[in-house]
Short mmCIF file of C-alpha atoms in Angstrom, two decimals:
data_model
loop_
_atom_site.label_atom_id
_atom_site.label_comp_id
_atom_site.label_asym_id
_atom_site.label_seq_id
_atom_site.Cartn_x
_atom_site.Cartn_y
_atom_site.Cartn_z
CA UNK A 1 -4.85 26.29 -16.68
CA UNK A 2 -2.53 26.63 -19.66
CA UNK A 3 -1.20 23.87 -21.90
CA UNK A 4 1.82 23.18 -19.70
CA UNK A 5 -0.37 22.81 -16.63
CA UNK A 6 -2.68 20.47 -18.55
CA UNK A 7 0.24 18.30 -19.67
CA UNK A 8 1.57 18.29 -16.10
CA UNK A 9 -1.80 17.10 -14.81
CA UNK A 10 -1.86 14.28 -17.37
CA UNK A 11 1.66 13.23 -16.44
CA UNK A 12 0.82 13.34 -12.75
CA UNK A 13 -2.21 11.10 -13.27
CA UNK A 14 -0.76 9.08 -16.14
CA UNK A 15 -1.62 5.76 -14.49
CA UNK A 16 -5.28 6.76 -14.20
CA UNK A 17 -5.45 7.96 -17.80
CA UNK A 18 -3.74 4.84 -19.17
CA UNK A 19 -5.87 2.53 -17.03
CA UNK A 20 -9.10 4.21 -18.15
CA UNK A 21 -7.99 3.99 -21.79
CA UNK A 22 -7.17 0.30 -21.49
CA UNK A 23 -10.50 -0.37 -19.76
CA UNK A 24 -12.34 1.51 -22.50
CA UNK A 25 -10.44 -0.38 -25.20
CA UNK A 26 -11.20 -3.75 -23.60
CA UNK A 27 -14.85 -2.79 -23.11
CA UNK A 28 -15.12 -1.81 -26.76
CA UNK A 29 -13.59 -5.12 -27.79
CA UNK A 30 -16.00 -7.06 -25.56
CA UNK A 31 -18.99 -5.14 -26.91
CA UNK A 32 -17.81 -5.84 -30.45
CA UNK A 33 -17.38 -9.54 -29.77
CA UNK A 34 -20.71 -10.10 -28.03
CA UNK A 35 -22.80 -7.97 -30.41
CA UNK A 36 -24.83 -10.28 -32.71
CA UNK A 37 -24.23 -9.97 -36.43
CA UNK A 38 -26.54 -7.64 -38.24
CA UNK A 39 -26.87 -7.10 -41.99
CA UNK A 40 -28.28 -4.07 -43.74
CA UNK A 41 -29.94 -3.88 -47.14
CA UNK A 42 -31.09 -0.59 -48.71
CA UNK A 43 -33.41 0.37 -51.50
CA UNK A 44 -33.66 3.81 -53.06
CA UNK A 45 -36.95 5.23 -54.27
CA UNK A 46 -37.32 8.45 -56.26
CA UNK A 47 -40.41 10.60 -56.10
CA UNK A 48 -40.89 11.75 -59.71
CA UNK A 49 -43.40 14.00 -61.42
CA UNK A 50 -45.01 12.95 -64.70
CA UNK A 51 -46.13 16.23 -66.24
CA UNK A 52 -47.04 14.91 -69.69
CA UNK A 53 -45.58 15.88 -72.99
CA UNK A 54 -47.34 19.23 -73.42
CA UNK A 55 -46.70 20.64 -69.93
CA UNK A 56 -45.45 24.15 -69.58
CA UNK A 57 -42.31 25.13 -67.71
CA UNK A 58 -44.38 26.58 -64.89
CA UNK A 59 -46.25 23.30 -64.48
CA UNK A 60 -43.01 21.34 -64.42
CA UNK A 61 -41.62 23.68 -61.76
CA UNK A 62 -44.76 23.39 -59.68
CA UNK A 63 -44.65 19.61 -59.91
CA UNK A 64 -41.01 19.43 -58.79
CA UNK A 65 -41.72 21.81 -55.95
CA UNK A 66 -44.67 19.68 -54.87
CA UNK A 67 -42.52 16.53 -54.86
CA UNK A 68 -39.97 18.19 -52.58
CA UNK A 69 -42.72 19.39 -50.27
CA UNK A 70 -44.30 15.97 -49.78
CA UNK A 71 -41.05 13.98 -49.54
CA UNK A 72 -40.94 14.18 -45.72
CA UNK A 73 -44.54 13.06 -45.49
CA UNK A 74 -43.74 10.12 -47.76
CA UNK A 75 -40.80 9.26 -45.55
CA UNK A 76 -43.16 8.90 -42.57
CA UNK A 77 -45.48 6.73 -44.66
CA UNK A 78 -42.63 4.25 -45.27
CA UNK A 79 -42.75 2.99 -41.67
CA UNK A 80 -46.52 3.18 -41.26
CA UNK A 81 -48.80 0.19 -40.94
CA UNK A 82 -50.39 0.86 -44.31
CA UNK A 83 -47.03 0.05 -45.95
CA UNK A 84 -45.59 -2.52 -43.55
CA UNK A 85 -48.65 -4.71 -42.95
CA UNK A 86 -48.80 -5.87 -46.59
CA UNK A 87 -45.09 -6.70 -46.36
CA UNK A 88 -45.68 -8.83 -43.26
CA UNK A 89 -48.56 -10.61 -44.97
CA UNK A 90 -46.74 -11.22 -48.27
CA UNK A 91 -43.52 -12.53 -46.69
CA UNK A 92 -45.20 -14.32 -43.80
CA UNK A 93 -43.10 -12.52 -41.21
CA UNK A 94 -43.59 -13.40 -37.57
CA UNK A 95 -43.39 -9.73 -36.63
CA UNK A 96 -45.74 -6.99 -35.61
CA UNK A 97 -45.83 -3.68 -37.46
CA UNK A 98 -43.98 -1.99 -34.60
CA UNK A 99 -41.29 -4.68 -34.57
CA UNK A 100 -40.78 -4.41 -38.31
CA UNK A 101 -40.72 -0.60 -38.10
CA UNK A 102 -37.89 -0.95 -35.59
CA UNK A 103 -35.84 -2.71 -38.24
CA UNK A 104 -36.38 0.02 -40.83
CA UNK A 105 -34.59 3.34 -41.05
CA UNK A 106 -35.19 6.02 -43.67
CA UNK A 107 -33.28 9.00 -44.96
CA UNK A 108 -33.77 11.72 -47.55
CA UNK A 109 -31.02 13.57 -49.37
CA UNK A 110 -31.32 17.32 -48.73
CA UNK A 111 -32.47 18.82 -51.00
CA UNK A 112 -33.68 15.90 -53.05
CA UNK A 113 -36.49 13.61 -54.00
CA UNK A 114 -34.85 10.24 -53.29
CA UNK A 115 -35.85 8.25 -50.21
CA UNK A 116 -33.54 5.53 -48.91
CA UNK A 117 -35.07 2.71 -46.86
CA UNK A 118 -32.61 0.52 -44.95
CA UNK A 119 -33.60 -2.76 -43.32
CA UNK A 120 -31.53 -4.49 -40.62
CA UNK A 121 -31.78 -8.22 -40.03
CA UNK A 122 -29.65 -11.10 -38.83
CA UNK A 123 -30.31 -12.85 -42.18
CA UNK A 124 -28.78 -10.98 -45.16
CA UNK A 125 -31.23 -12.48 -47.66
CA UNK A 126 -34.18 -11.65 -45.45
CA UNK A 127 -32.97 -8.05 -45.11
CA UNK A 128 -32.89 -7.66 -48.91
CA UNK A 129 -36.31 -9.26 -49.37
CA UNK A 130 -37.93 -7.04 -46.76
CA UNK A 131 -36.33 -3.90 -48.21
CA UNK A 132 -37.58 -4.66 -51.74
CA UNK A 133 -41.01 -5.62 -50.44
CA UNK A 134 -41.26 -2.33 -48.57
CA UNK A 135 -40.33 -0.50 -51.76
CA UNK A 136 -43.07 -2.27 -53.69
CA UNK A 137 -45.67 -1.72 -50.98
CA UNK A 138 -44.70 1.94 -50.65
CA UNK A 139 -45.04 2.45 -54.40
CA UNK A 140 -48.50 0.90 -54.39
CA UNK A 141 -49.69 2.95 -51.45
CA UNK A 142 -48.51 6.24 -52.91
CA UNK A 143 -49.70 5.79 -56.47
CA UNK A 144 -52.93 3.88 -55.84
CA UNK A 145 -54.08 5.53 -52.64
CA UNK A 146 -52.41 8.78 -51.62
CA UNK A 147 -51.82 10.25 -55.06
CA UNK A 148 -54.79 8.77 -56.90
CA UNK A 149 -56.79 11.57 -58.48
CA UNK A 150 -60.37 11.30 -59.81
CA UNK A 151 -59.83 14.06 -62.33
CA UNK A 152 -57.02 14.53 -64.79
CA UNK A 153 -54.31 16.93 -63.60
CA UNK A 154 -51.35 18.58 -65.21
CA UNK A 155 -48.96 16.16 -63.49
CA UNK A 156 -48.92 12.86 -61.62
CA UNK A 157 -46.67 11.62 -58.80
CA UNK A 158 -44.82 8.36 -59.43
CA UNK A 159 -42.45 6.31 -57.29
CA UNK A 160 -39.52 5.02 -59.30
CA UNK A 161 -37.15 2.40 -57.82
CA UNK A 162 -33.67 3.80 -58.37
CA UNK A 163 -31.61 1.12 -56.63
CA UNK A 164 -33.19 -2.15 -55.50
CA UNK A 165 -31.82 -3.85 -52.43
CA UNK A 166 -29.18 -6.52 -52.90
CA UNK A 167 -28.11 -9.25 -50.50
CA UNK A 168 -25.28 -7.82 -48.33
CA UNK A 169 -22.09 -9.87 -48.09
CA UNK A 170 -20.53 -8.11 -45.11
CA UNK A 171 -22.28 -7.51 -41.76
CA UNK A 172 -22.95 -3.92 -40.77
CA UNK A 173 -22.41 -4.88 -37.15
CA UNK A 174 -20.43 -5.66 -35.18
CA UNK A 175 -17.62 -3.42 -36.44
CA UNK A 176 -14.83 -4.62 -34.17
CA UNK A 177 -12.17 -2.04 -35.16
CA UNK A 178 -14.65 0.81 -34.76
CA UNK A 179 -15.92 -0.57 -31.46
CA UNK A 180 -12.38 -0.86 -30.10
CA UNK A 181 -11.48 2.63 -31.30
CA UNK A 182 -14.60 4.18 -29.80
CA UNK A 183 -14.00 2.35 -26.52
CA UNK A 184 -10.43 3.64 -26.37
CA UNK A 185 -11.56 7.21 -27.10
CA UNK A 186 -14.29 7.07 -24.46
CA UNK A 187 -11.86 5.55 -21.95
CA UNK A 188 -9.26 8.21 -22.70
CA UNK A 189 -11.83 10.98 -22.27
CA UNK A 190 -13.01 9.43 -19.00
CA UNK A 191 -9.42 9.14 -17.76
CA UNK A 192 -8.70 12.77 -18.57
CA UNK A 193 -11.93 13.78 -16.85
CA UNK A 194 -11.03 11.82 -13.72
CA UNK A 195 -7.52 13.31 -13.76
CA UNK A 196 -8.88 16.85 -14.00
CA UNK A 197 -11.44 16.18 -11.26
CA UNK A 198 -8.79 14.76 -8.96
CA UNK A 199 -6.61 17.77 -9.67
CA UNK A 200 -9.43 20.16 -8.75
CA UNK A 201 -10.28 18.26 -5.58
CA UNK A 202 -6.64 17.76 -4.55
CA UNK A 203 -5.75 20.74 -2.35
CA UNK A 204 -2.14 19.75 -1.76
CA UNK A 205 0.60 22.17 -2.75
CA UNK A 206 2.29 21.10 -5.94
CA UNK A 207 3.76 24.22 -7.48
CA UNK A 208 5.16 27.50 -6.27
CA UNK A 209 2.09 29.13 -7.79
CA UNK A 210 -0.06 27.18 -5.31
CA UNK A 211 1.98 28.58 -2.42
CA UNK A 212 1.82 32.12 -3.78
CA UNK A 213 -1.96 31.87 -4.10
CA UNK A 214 -2.36 30.58 -0.55
CA UNK A 215 -0.10 33.15 1.15
CA UNK A 216 0.55 36.72 0.06
CA UNK A 217 4.10 36.63 1.44
CA UNK A 218 6.81 35.79 -1.10
CA UNK A 219 8.38 32.36 -1.55
CA UNK A 220 11.89 32.71 -0.15
CA UNK A 221 13.23 29.39 -1.35
CA UNK A 222 12.73 25.70 -1.81
CA UNK A 223 14.53 22.53 -0.82
CA UNK A 224 14.39 19.35 -2.85
CA UNK A 225 13.16 16.06 -1.48
CA UNK A 226 15.92 13.79 -0.22
CA UNK A 227 15.07 10.20 0.75
CA UNK A 228 18.21 10.19 2.93
CA UNK A 229 17.28 13.38 4.78
CA UNK A 230 16.66 11.54 8.04
CA UNK A 231 20.20 10.13 7.92
CA UNK A 232 21.83 13.52 7.26
CA UNK A 233 19.44 16.23 8.45
CA UNK A 234 22.16 18.90 8.89
CA UNK A 235 23.03 18.88 5.21
CA UNK A 236 24.78 22.27 5.33
CA UNK A 237 27.35 20.86 7.78
CA UNK A 238 27.45 17.21 6.71
CA UNK A 239 27.50 17.64 2.92
CA UNK A 240 28.22 21.27 2.07
CA UNK A 241 28.48 20.56 -1.66
CA UNK A 242 25.13 18.83 -1.85
CA UNK A 243 22.45 20.67 -3.90
CA UNK A 244 20.20 20.74 -0.84
CA UNK A 245 22.90 22.57 1.11
CA UNK A 246 23.11 25.09 -1.70
CA UNK A 247 19.33 25.49 -1.53
CA UNK A 248 19.63 26.49 2.15
CA UNK A 249 22.35 28.97 1.25
CA UNK A 250 20.02 30.48 -1.35
CA UNK A 251 17.38 30.70 1.37
CA UNK A 252 19.93 32.44 3.61
CA UNK A 253 20.57 35.02 0.90
CA UNK A 254 16.88 35.84 0.61
CA UNK A 255 16.37 35.91 4.37
CA UNK A 256 19.17 38.45 4.78
CA UNK A 257 17.01 40.97 2.93
CA UNK A 258 14.47 40.62 5.75
CA UNK A 259 16.85 41.78 8.49
CA UNK A 260 15.67 44.97 10.21
CA UNK A 261 18.18 47.85 9.80
CA UNK A 262 20.79 47.96 12.56
CA UNK A 263 18.87 45.48 14.70
CA UNK A 264 19.03 41.81 15.54
CA UNK A 265 16.72 39.72 13.38
CA UNK A 266 14.44 37.29 15.22
CA UNK A 267 12.71 34.72 13.00
CA UNK A 268 10.14 32.16 14.07
CA UNK A 269 10.25 29.08 11.82
CA UNK A 270 7.03 27.11 11.86
CA UNK A 271 4.63 25.21 9.61
CA UNK A 272 0.93 24.59 9.27
CA UNK A 273 1.14 21.00 10.46
CA UNK A 274 3.65 18.42 11.67
CA UNK A 275 6.25 16.60 9.54
CA UNK A 276 6.66 19.40 7.04
CA UNK A 277 10.38 20.02 7.62
CA UNK A 278 10.31 23.10 9.87
CA UNK A 279 12.96 21.90 12.37
CA UNK A 280 15.35 20.80 9.63
CA UNK A 281 14.81 24.10 7.85
CA UNK A 282 15.44 26.13 11.02
CA UNK A 283 18.61 24.16 11.82
CA UNK A 284 20.13 24.37 8.34
CA UNK A 285 19.19 28.02 7.92
CA UNK A 286 20.91 28.78 11.23
CA UNK A 287 23.99 26.87 10.07
CA UNK A 288 24.03 28.70 6.75
CA UNK A 289 23.80 32.06 8.52
CA UNK A 290 26.59 31.01 10.87
CA UNK A 291 28.78 30.20 7.84
CA UNK A 292 28.44 33.83 6.76
CA UNK A 293 29.97 35.06 10.01
CA UNK A 294 26.76 36.01 11.81
CA UNK A 295 26.42 35.36 15.52
CA UNK A 296 23.48 32.99 15.47
CA UNK A 297 21.33 31.58 18.25
CA UNK A 298 19.01 28.67 17.49
CA UNK A 299 16.26 28.17 20.09
CA UNK A 300 14.21 25.00 20.25
CA UNK A 301 10.84 26.42 21.30
CA UNK A 302 8.92 23.32 20.30
CA UNK A 303 8.24 22.33 23.89
CA UNK A 304 5.89 19.54 22.87
CA UNK A 305 8.00 17.50 20.43
CA UNK A 306 11.51 18.99 20.52
CA UNK A 307 13.92 17.91 17.81
CA UNK A 308 16.81 20.36 17.75
CA UNK A 309 18.93 18.61 20.39
CA UNK A 310 18.60 15.33 18.53
CA UNK A 311 19.52 16.95 15.20
CA UNK A 312 22.74 18.42 16.63
CA UNK A 313 23.55 15.49 18.90
CA UNK A 314 23.68 17.58 22.09
CA UNK A 315 22.22 17.19 25.56
CA UNK A 316 18.70 18.60 25.66
CA UNK A 317 17.49 17.69 29.14
CA UNK A 318 18.10 21.23 30.42
CA UNK A 319 17.34 24.22 28.28
CA UNK A 320 14.68 26.81 27.43
CA UNK A 321 12.02 25.74 29.92
CA UNK A 322 14.55 25.75 32.75
CA UNK A 323 15.61 29.28 31.81
CA UNK A 324 12.00 30.51 31.68
CA UNK A 325 11.17 29.22 35.14
CA UNK A 326 14.36 30.74 36.56
CA UNK A 327 16.08 27.48 37.38
CA UNK A 328 19.24 28.26 35.35
CA UNK A 329 20.74 31.20 33.49
CA UNK A 330 20.67 31.18 29.73
CA UNK A 331 24.46 31.41 29.58
CA UNK A 332 24.67 28.11 31.47
CA UNK A 333 22.59 26.11 28.98
CA UNK A 334 23.41 27.83 25.69
CA UNK A 335 25.69 25.37 23.86
CA UNK A 336 28.21 26.30 21.18
CA UNK A 337 28.14 24.02 18.15
CA UNK A 338 31.17 23.86 15.91
CA UNK A 339 34.02 26.31 15.93
CA UNK A 340 32.12 29.45 14.94
CA UNK A 341 29.73 31.76 16.70
CA UNK A 342 26.76 29.43 16.41
CA UNK A 343 24.91 28.52 19.61
CA UNK A 344 22.01 26.21 20.31
CA UNK A 345 19.50 26.48 23.14
CA UNK A 346 17.66 23.14 23.50
CA UNK A 347 14.10 22.91 24.74
CA UNK A 348 14.82 21.40 28.13
CA UNK A 349 12.21 19.64 30.22
CA UNK A 350 8.82 19.23 28.53
CA UNK A 351 6.42 21.40 30.57
CA UNK A 352 2.66 20.96 31.11
CA UNK A 353 1.95 24.53 29.97
CA UNK A 354 4.08 25.33 26.89
CA UNK A 355 1.92 28.19 25.56
CA UNK A 356 1.91 30.00 28.90
CA UNK A 357 5.69 29.74 29.21
CA UNK A 358 6.32 30.99 25.69
CA UNK A 359 3.96 33.94 26.20
CA UNK A 360 5.40 34.88 29.57
CA UNK A 361 7.42 37.97 30.45
CA UNK A 362 10.41 35.68 31.00
CA UNK A 363 10.34 34.73 27.31
CA UNK A 364 10.21 38.39 26.30
CA UNK A 365 13.18 39.11 28.55
CA UNK A 366 15.09 36.15 27.12
CA UNK A 367 14.54 37.35 23.55
CA UNK A 368 15.73 40.83 24.51
CA UNK A 369 18.87 39.39 26.10
CA UNK A 370 19.61 37.25 23.03
CA UNK A 371 19.07 40.21 20.72
CA UNK A 372 21.77 42.07 22.61
CA UNK A 373 24.24 39.19 22.21
CA UNK A 374 23.51 37.82 18.72
CA UNK A 375 22.97 39.06 15.17
CA UNK A 376 20.27 36.53 14.34
CA UNK A 377 17.92 34.50 16.53
CA UNK A 378 16.16 31.54 14.92
CA UNK A 379 13.25 30.06 16.90
CA UNK A 380 12.00 26.60 15.99
CA UNK A 381 8.32 26.74 16.98
CA UNK A 382 5.57 24.07 16.97
CA UNK A 383 3.13 23.85 14.04
CA UNK A 384 0.59 26.67 13.91
CA UNK A 385 -2.70 24.84 13.46
CA UNK A 386 -2.52 22.20 16.22
CA UNK A 387 -1.34 24.61 18.98
CA UNK A 388 -1.04 28.36 19.59
CA UNK A 389 2.65 28.41 20.54
CA UNK A 390 3.94 29.73 17.22
CA UNK A 391 1.31 32.47 17.08
CA UNK A 392 2.30 33.56 20.60
CA UNK A 393 5.99 33.67 19.66
CA UNK A 394 5.31 35.58 16.44
CA UNK A 395 4.58 38.74 18.46
CA UNK A 396 8.13 38.66 19.86
CA UNK A 397 9.85 38.19 16.52
CA UNK A 398 10.77 40.22 13.47
CA UNK A 399 8.55 37.87 11.53
CA UNK A 400 7.61 34.29 10.74
CA UNK A 401 9.04 31.97 8.09
CA UNK A 402 6.24 29.58 7.19
CA UNK A 403 7.40 26.16 5.96
CA UNK A 404 5.21 24.11 3.61
CA UNK A 405 5.91 20.61 2.29
CA UNK A 406 5.26 19.96 -1.38
CA UNK A 407 2.62 17.27 -2.02
CA UNK A 408 1.76 17.22 1.71
CA UNK A 409 0.64 20.64 2.91
CA UNK A 410 -2.75 21.75 1.63
CA UNK A 411 -3.43 25.26 0.43
CA UNK A 412 -6.30 25.53 2.91
CA UNK A 413 -4.05 24.68 5.87
CA UNK A 414 -1.35 27.05 4.66
CA UNK A 415 -3.84 29.90 4.33
CA UNK A 416 -5.30 29.12 7.75
CA UNK A 417 -1.82 29.08 9.32
CA UNK A 418 -0.95 32.49 7.88
CA UNK A 419 -4.30 33.88 9.01
CA UNK A 420 -3.77 32.58 12.56
CA UNK A 421 -0.34 34.23 12.78
CA UNK A 422 -1.70 37.53 11.51
CA UNK A 423 -4.62 37.30 13.95
CA UNK A 424 -2.05 37.12 16.77
CA UNK A 425 -0.48 40.35 15.48
CA UNK A 426 2.43 38.46 13.95
CA UNK A 427 3.74 38.85 10.42
CA UNK A 428 4.52 36.18 7.84
CA UNK A 429 7.66 37.38 6.08
CA UNK A 430 7.87 34.56 3.58
CA UNK A 431 7.41 30.88 2.88
CA UNK A 432 9.84 28.03 2.36
CA UNK A 433 8.81 25.00 0.32
CA UNK A 434 10.39 21.71 1.35
CA UNK A 435 10.39 18.23 -0.18
CA UNK A 436 10.24 19.53 -3.73
CA UNK A 437 9.90 16.64 -6.19
CA UNK A 438 13.00 15.90 -8.21
CA UNK A 439 11.24 13.50 -10.56
CA UNK A 440 7.88 13.17 -12.20
CA UNK A 441 5.44 15.69 -13.60
CA UNK A 442 6.06 18.41 -11.01
CA UNK A 443 9.84 18.61 -11.07
CA UNK A 444 9.70 21.37 -13.70
CA UNK A 445 7.21 23.36 -11.67
CA UNK A 446 10.06 24.85 -9.66
CA UNK A 447 12.33 25.73 -12.55
CA UNK A 448 11.77 29.44 -11.88
CA UNK A 449 13.96 29.11 -8.82
CA UNK A 450 16.76 27.35 -10.65
CA UNK A 451 16.57 23.87 -9.22
CA UNK A 452 17.34 22.13 -12.44
CA UNK A 453 20.47 20.69 -10.86
CA UNK A 454 18.37 19.07 -8.18
CA UNK A 455 16.46 17.08 -10.75
CA UNK A 456 19.75 15.60 -11.97
CA UNK A 457 21.04 14.78 -8.51
#
């Protein structure tokens, strides 16, 4: 995923990211408001070496080195009972040693010999008193107990208060601006994480790259989403200047390269599942080919849910099924549409055995007869995954045009559909992507195919 893909994912899930950020910001504000006030007072204590007036340089160096070596041990002593119990007794604190140790934090500058003891308390004056009392107790413990020597030595360890604790005037917590900022950052990170997870789990086709990964056949074209498509499905005939009509003409141009030399081209148009635009694609592609002067036959082979007759507004009660069972001749039910050499063969009566009819010798004979009379035969077949009709027809055709709907068809279903066609000894010649978004994060994902005009339509 490159930067553009990442930005596209964020735009696609912008509501989730913004909502998570707002929730994090509000949570941070609530935490800041309900957190009780806490004050911090700090005292600084330096571990020094008294080497005497006649000490040599080596002795001074050894003393300083010793102080740095024991500083971490002294830091642990600061929160021990031997230091804190006298503080509790002197100040009359209603705390145990463990409770008081929980209020104390220590730090040592690296490298250095200064220990900082910080005390947190709800009372600022109490925090300062405890911090100074700890400093005094620590000094007594170190000098009178831990570093007390029976014999004179070249140097002595002393604890020197560098900065006594003062009464704080501002609380250390809550820090409302920091809490709000941290909440917003955490919420933003969570929103981005959710967006990325949803993107990984979402298997729907969104870009042409998704289609190309799912099917090895090339993408032959794409058609933009049109909310009025149901009102004007035959866009090539009804609105020839519409960008969608031009998209079907671009598809026609690419499909022409798939024609077998000196032979009639037979294309099965199908999809992985229902409602992905296969019938509309087959009808408009046939119209676009007819505009170019080709003799085109459009066959409605979707014998389960036929749509072609309804799209063209013709009688569909008698058609393909009646031809296959020998009830009528194909010339009697093939209907010319328009003034050109474009003919439509509706599905006819819905049979109880569609797959058997489409795989029969009568269907093979019909295709051969149509190949002798037409330049192009377009077959609108049922979806591949629910039924086997399209796979059966693919063996009789030059190849299959697999239709996929953007933001509806999943890559898994598209791959499975192509595999099923190939398993039936058919061949997927290319894919057509329908319902391309013209707004939002994904509208630029199809810029490679020059649909910038669609986004402005």
